[in-house]
């Protein structure tokens, strides 16, 4: 290597160091408060609060690194002036808006905004959980945390362009740094070493013997490293606890956000609807059974009263016949003095005898009928709850019924529409309309007459321009009893959406 090259190397190193120092000084210029808001003042320090510490440090690329409770996020300028963006990996992203007073309002992206405001008041950082209106104006503060300055933190310079710092060549470094085997950059405030005309001395080789002072310094460094690791572990535990508390606070804020949302229409509880319908049906069946039991008891009371009346009438007739015979015997002539028979008396006697025979025949018939009624009650009593009391009487009334089915809604409807048929009349099965229960098979005959018109009825309802809700909603009302006849008269269209068809 020539002497000229050896002379140029120290000079080039000095020039590069001067350029690096100038670039570093320019990069350490304060950030623009209009663009960064409160972060232009709080960056570079550690702020201590009741729930932990938070720090902001500038990165070489012009972004701001936020360290809070063991988590790290990056804050950068947004696309519009006065807007910031905070990202924490793939966990969340916040949009920040710088206010005129320097405070920054953060809104989380997604359905839960969880708005937060950061400001600097009386030398303390104030973080607030807030509620805002549609214009992003704070209307209520729901939580507040404050942080005070703790210490200056190491911060990378803020720069608008990426700068490249070129370390000086090895020839310009001190000899003790070369001996350690590393190349270290000088502090920007240090004065560069004067160029040397002669090359540096060659490094010493061979093992180094540690003195007692070196051993003492080594032990002291090991103790300080141990204490620093313990302190770091304690800080990590405190940061984890702070993160847990923040997650709980975030869950509380999201729950409040849910409460502030306008409640939507509640979904129907199908289980409750089913239980309500089942309870109504059970109550209806119970009422029907009670009505049937009351009807049977009333029939039994009427039959007992009729039997008592017939028995009293029979006793009265017997008494009259006995008095008539006694009168006849009293008026009869004595055998010792036979008289001419009276024609009128003979006629009365013949009428009395005929009446006695008639009364005796009626009494025998009534006793036979009562025996038949009692035998029928004893035969039908065990099966009254399942099939009802059989009635062998002929049809008293014709079968009359009305068919109904639900229809689908249309735009503008105010009620659920229903399709009704006219009153349809068919010959009644045995016992139809008579008091008591139907004979065996009469109910099936009536039901068959109703379902024979089901398909034609549904076709007529669809022909009206509305579709039925379901085939299972088909229903009917008939005149099995006198109360059903009254109900039948009240079944008719009541609203403008209802449809009436004729069969």
PDB file of C-alpha atoms in Angstrom, residues 368-480:
ATOM      1  CA  UNK A 368    -138.466 -52.820  33.122  1.00  0.00           C
ATOM      2  CA  UNK A 369    -137.176 -49.534  31.626  1.00  0.00           C
ATOM      3  CA  UNK A 370    -135.541 -48.544  34.911  1.00  0.00           C
ATOM      4  CA  UNK A 371    -133.824 -51.932  35.097  1.00  0.00           C
ATOM      5  CA  UNK A 372    -132.519 -51.473  31.550  1.00  0.00           C
ATOM      6  CA  UNK A 373    -131.229 -47.965  32.362  1.00  0.00           C
ATOM      7  CA  UNK A 374    -129.430 -49.201  35.470  1.00  0.00           C
ATOM      8  CA  UNK A 375    -127.892 -52.109  33.551  1.00  0.00           C
ATOM      9  CA  UNK A 376    -126.731 -49.734  30.791  1.00  0.00           C
ATOM     10  CA  UNK A 377    -125.139 -47.361  33.339  1.00  0.00           C
ATOM     11  CA  UNK A 378    -123.311 -50.226  35.026  1.00  0.00           C
ATOM     12  CA  UNK A 379    -122.036 -51.439  31.633  1.00  0.00           C
ATOM     13  CA  UNK A 380    -120.850 -48.052  30.309  1.00  0.00           C
ATOM     14  CA  UNK A 381    -119.511 -46.536  33.555  1.00  0.00           C
ATOM     15  CA  UNK A 382    -115.973 -48.122  33.398  1.00  0.00           C
ATOM     16  CA  UNK A 383    -115.337 -46.795  29.862  1.00  0.00           C
ATOM     17  CA  UNK A 384    -116.839 -43.329  30.213  1.00  0.00           C
ATOM     18  CA  UNK A 385    -113.446 -41.541  30.278  1.00  0.00           C
ATOM     19  CA  UNK A 386    -112.159 -43.086  27.063  1.00  0.00           C
ATOM     20  CA  UNK A 387    -115.085 -43.562  24.705  1.00  0.00           C
ATOM     21  CA  UNK A 388    -117.956 -41.724  26.415  1.00  0.00           C
ATOM     22  CA  UNK A 389    -121.485 -42.943  27.096  1.00  0.00           C
ATOM     23  CA  UNK A 390    -122.910 -44.748  24.078  1.00  0.00           C
ATOM     24  CA  UNK A 391    -126.168 -43.425  22.725  1.00  0.00           C
ATOM     25  CA  UNK A 392    -128.383 -45.522  20.502  1.00  0.00           C
ATOM     26  CA  UNK A 393    -130.739 -42.708  19.632  1.00  0.00           C
ATOM     27  CA  UNK A 394    -131.163 -41.701  16.027  1.00  0.00           C
ATOM     28  CA  UNK A 395    -129.726 -38.497  14.531  1.00  0.00           C
ATOM     29  CA  UNK A 396    -131.466 -35.447  15.944  1.00  0.00           C
ATOM     30  CA  UNK A 397    -129.736 -32.716  13.901  1.00  0.00           C
ATOM     31  CA  UNK A 398    -127.868 -32.606  10.569  1.00  0.00           C
ATOM     32  CA  UNK A 399    -124.075 -32.276  10.485  1.00  0.00           C
ATOM     33  CA  UNK A 400    -123.111 -28.596   9.975  1.00  0.00           C
ATOM     34  CA  UNK A 401    -119.463 -27.420   9.811  1.00  0.00           C
ATOM     35  CA  UNK A 402    -117.134 -24.598   8.655  1.00  0.00           C
ATOM     36  CA  UNK A 403    -113.576 -25.190   7.322  1.00  0.00           C
ATOM     37  CA  UNK A 404    -110.654 -22.804   8.097  1.00  0.00           C
ATOM     38  CA  UNK A 405    -106.931 -22.561   7.225  1.00  0.00           C
ATOM     39  CA  UNK A 406    -104.237 -19.881   7.706  1.00  0.00           C
ATOM     40  CA  UNK A 407    -102.946 -17.812   4.766  1.00  0.00           C
ATOM     41  CA  UNK A 408     -99.556 -16.173   4.167  1.00  0.00           C
ATOM     42  CA  UNK A 409     -99.139 -12.434   4.738  1.00  0.00           C
ATOM     43  CA  UNK A 410     -98.764  -9.893   1.950  1.00  0.00           C
ATOM     44  CA  UNK A 411     -97.166  -6.418   2.062  1.00  0.00           C
ATOM     45  CA  UNK A 412     -99.553  -4.036   3.781  1.00  0.00           C
ATOM     46  CA  UNK A 413    -101.380  -6.663   5.845  1.00  0.00           C
ATOM     47  CA  UNK A 414    -102.138  -5.743   9.447  1.00  0.00           C
ATOM     48  CA  UNK A 415    -103.239  -9.197  10.680  1.00  0.00           C
ATOM     49  CA  UNK A 416    -102.571 -12.815   9.838  1.00  0.00           C
ATOM     50  CA  UNK A 417    -105.251 -13.680   7.246  1.00  0.00           C
ATOM     51  CA  UNK A 418    -107.508 -16.753   7.440  1.00  0.00           C
ATOM     52  CA  UNK A 419    -109.567 -18.513   4.771  1.00  0.00           C
ATOM     53  CA  UNK A 420    -113.150 -19.499   5.795  1.00  0.00           C
ATOM     54  CA  UNK A 421    -115.690 -21.739   4.052  1.00  0.00           C
ATOM     55  CA  UNK A 422    -119.425 -21.299   4.079  1.00  0.00           C
ATOM     56  CA  UNK A 423    -121.578 -23.353   6.473  1.00  0.00           C
ATOM     57  CA  UNK A 424    -121.635 -26.850   4.921  1.00  0.00           C
ATOM     58  CA  UNK A 425    -124.537 -29.211   5.756  1.00  0.00           C
ATOM     59  CA  UNK A 426    -124.385 -33.002   5.566  1.00  0.00           C
ATOM     60  CA  UNK A 427    -126.634 -35.808   6.997  1.00  0.00           C
ATOM     61  CA  UNK A 428    -125.731 -36.264  10.627  1.00  0.00           C
ATOM     62  CA  UNK A 429    -124.417 -39.633  11.869  1.00  0.00           C
ATOM     63  CA  UNK A 430    -126.290 -41.517  14.625  1.00  0.00           C
ATOM     64  CA  UNK A 431    -126.711 -39.469  17.795  1.00  0.00           C
ATOM     65  CA  UNK A 432    -125.425 -36.222  16.229  1.00  0.00           C
ATOM     66  CA  UNK A 433    -126.621 -33.153  18.136  1.00  0.00           C
ATOM     67  CA  UNK A 434    -128.257 -35.189  20.914  1.00  0.00           C
ATOM     68  CA  UNK A 435    -127.179 -34.711  24.578  1.00  0.00           C
ATOM     69  CA  UNK A 436    -124.477 -37.052  25.791  1.00  0.00           C
ATOM     70  CA  UNK A 437    -121.732 -38.779  23.835  1.00  0.00           C
ATOM     71  CA  UNK A 438    -121.854 -40.123  20.299  1.00  0.00           C
ATOM     72  CA  UNK A 439    -122.367 -43.840  19.595  1.00  0.00           C
ATOM     73  CA  UNK A 440    -119.389 -45.870  18.445  1.00  0.00           C
ATOM     74  CA  UNK A 441    -118.251 -44.790  14.949  1.00  0.00           C
ATOM     75  CA  UNK A 442    -120.417 -41.631  14.684  1.00  0.00           C
ATOM     76  CA  UNK A 443    -117.446 -39.286  15.259  1.00  0.00           C
ATOM     77  CA  UNK A 444    -115.416 -41.057  12.570  1.00  0.00           C
ATOM     78  CA  UNK A 445    -118.296 -40.672  10.107  1.00  0.00           C
ATOM     79  CA  UNK A 446    -118.557 -36.943  10.819  1.00  0.00           C
ATOM     80  CA  UNK A 447    -114.767 -36.483  10.478  1.00  0.00           C
ATOM     81  CA  UNK A 448    -114.748 -38.374   7.182  1.00  0.00           C
ATOM     82  CA  UNK A 449    -117.446 -36.035   5.829  1.00  0.00           C
ATOM     83  CA  UNK A 450    -115.324 -33.027   6.819  1.00  0.00           C
ATOM     84  CA  UNK A 451    -112.014 -34.275   5.362  1.00  0.00           C
ATOM     85  CA  UNK A 452    -113.716 -35.258   2.120  1.00  0.00           C
ATOM     86  CA  UNK A 453    -113.883 -31.506   1.310  1.00  0.00           C
ATOM     87  CA  UNK A 454    -110.358 -30.584   2.527  1.00  0.00           C
ATOM     88  CA  UNK A 455    -108.583 -30.649  -0.860  1.00  0.00           C
ATOM     89  CA  UNK A 456    -111.361 -28.745  -2.640  1.00  0.00           C
ATOM     90  CA  UNK A 457    -111.399 -26.143   0.158  1.00  0.00           C
ATOM     91  CA  UNK A 458    -107.607 -25.567  -0.005  1.00  0.00           C
ATOM     92  CA  UNK A 459    -107.779 -25.246  -3.800  1.00  0.00           C
ATOM     93  CA  UNK A 460    -110.484 -22.576  -3.490  1.00  0.00           C
ATOM     94  CA  UNK A 461    -108.404 -20.680  -0.902  1.00  0.00           C
ATOM     95  CA  UNK A 462    -105.349 -20.687  -3.178  1.00  0.00           C
ATOM     96  CA  UNK A 463    -107.504 -19.531  -6.090  1.00  0.00           C
ATOM     97  CA  UNK A 464    -108.216 -16.331  -4.122  1.00  0.00           C
ATOM     98  CA  UNK A 465    -104.615 -15.178  -4.746  1.00  0.00           C
ATOM     99  CA  UNK A 466    -103.128 -16.072  -1.363  1.00  0.00           C
ATOM    100  CA  UNK A 467    -101.062 -19.136  -0.500  1.00  0.00           C
ATOM    101  CA  UNK A 468    -101.822 -21.247   2.595  1.00  0.00           C
ATOM    102  CA  UNK A 469     -99.329 -21.261   5.473  1.00  0.00           C
ATOM    103  CA  UNK A 470     -99.264 -25.029   5.895  1.00  0.00           C
ATOM    104  CA  UNK A 471    -101.422 -28.079   5.253  1.00  0.00           C
ATOM    105  CA  UNK A 472    -101.173 -28.829   8.970  1.00  0.00           C
ATOM    106  CA  UNK A 473    -103.046 -25.595   9.813  1.00  0.00           C
ATOM    107  CA  UNK A 474    -106.307 -27.001   8.372  1.00  0.00           C
ATOM    108  CA  UNK A 475    -109.083 -26.854  10.980  1.00  0.00           C
ATOM    109  CA  UNK A 476    -112.889 -27.039  11.273  1.00  0.00           C
ATOM    110  CA  UNK A 477    -115.774 -26.218  13.622  1.00  0.00           C
ATOM    111  CA  UNK A 478    -118.998 -28.334  13.777  1.00  0.00           C
ATOM    112  CA  UNK A 479    -122.284 -28.578  15.716  1.00  0.00           C
ATOM    113  CA  UNK A 480    -121.862 -31.709  17.816  1.00  0.00           C
TER     114      UNK A 480
END
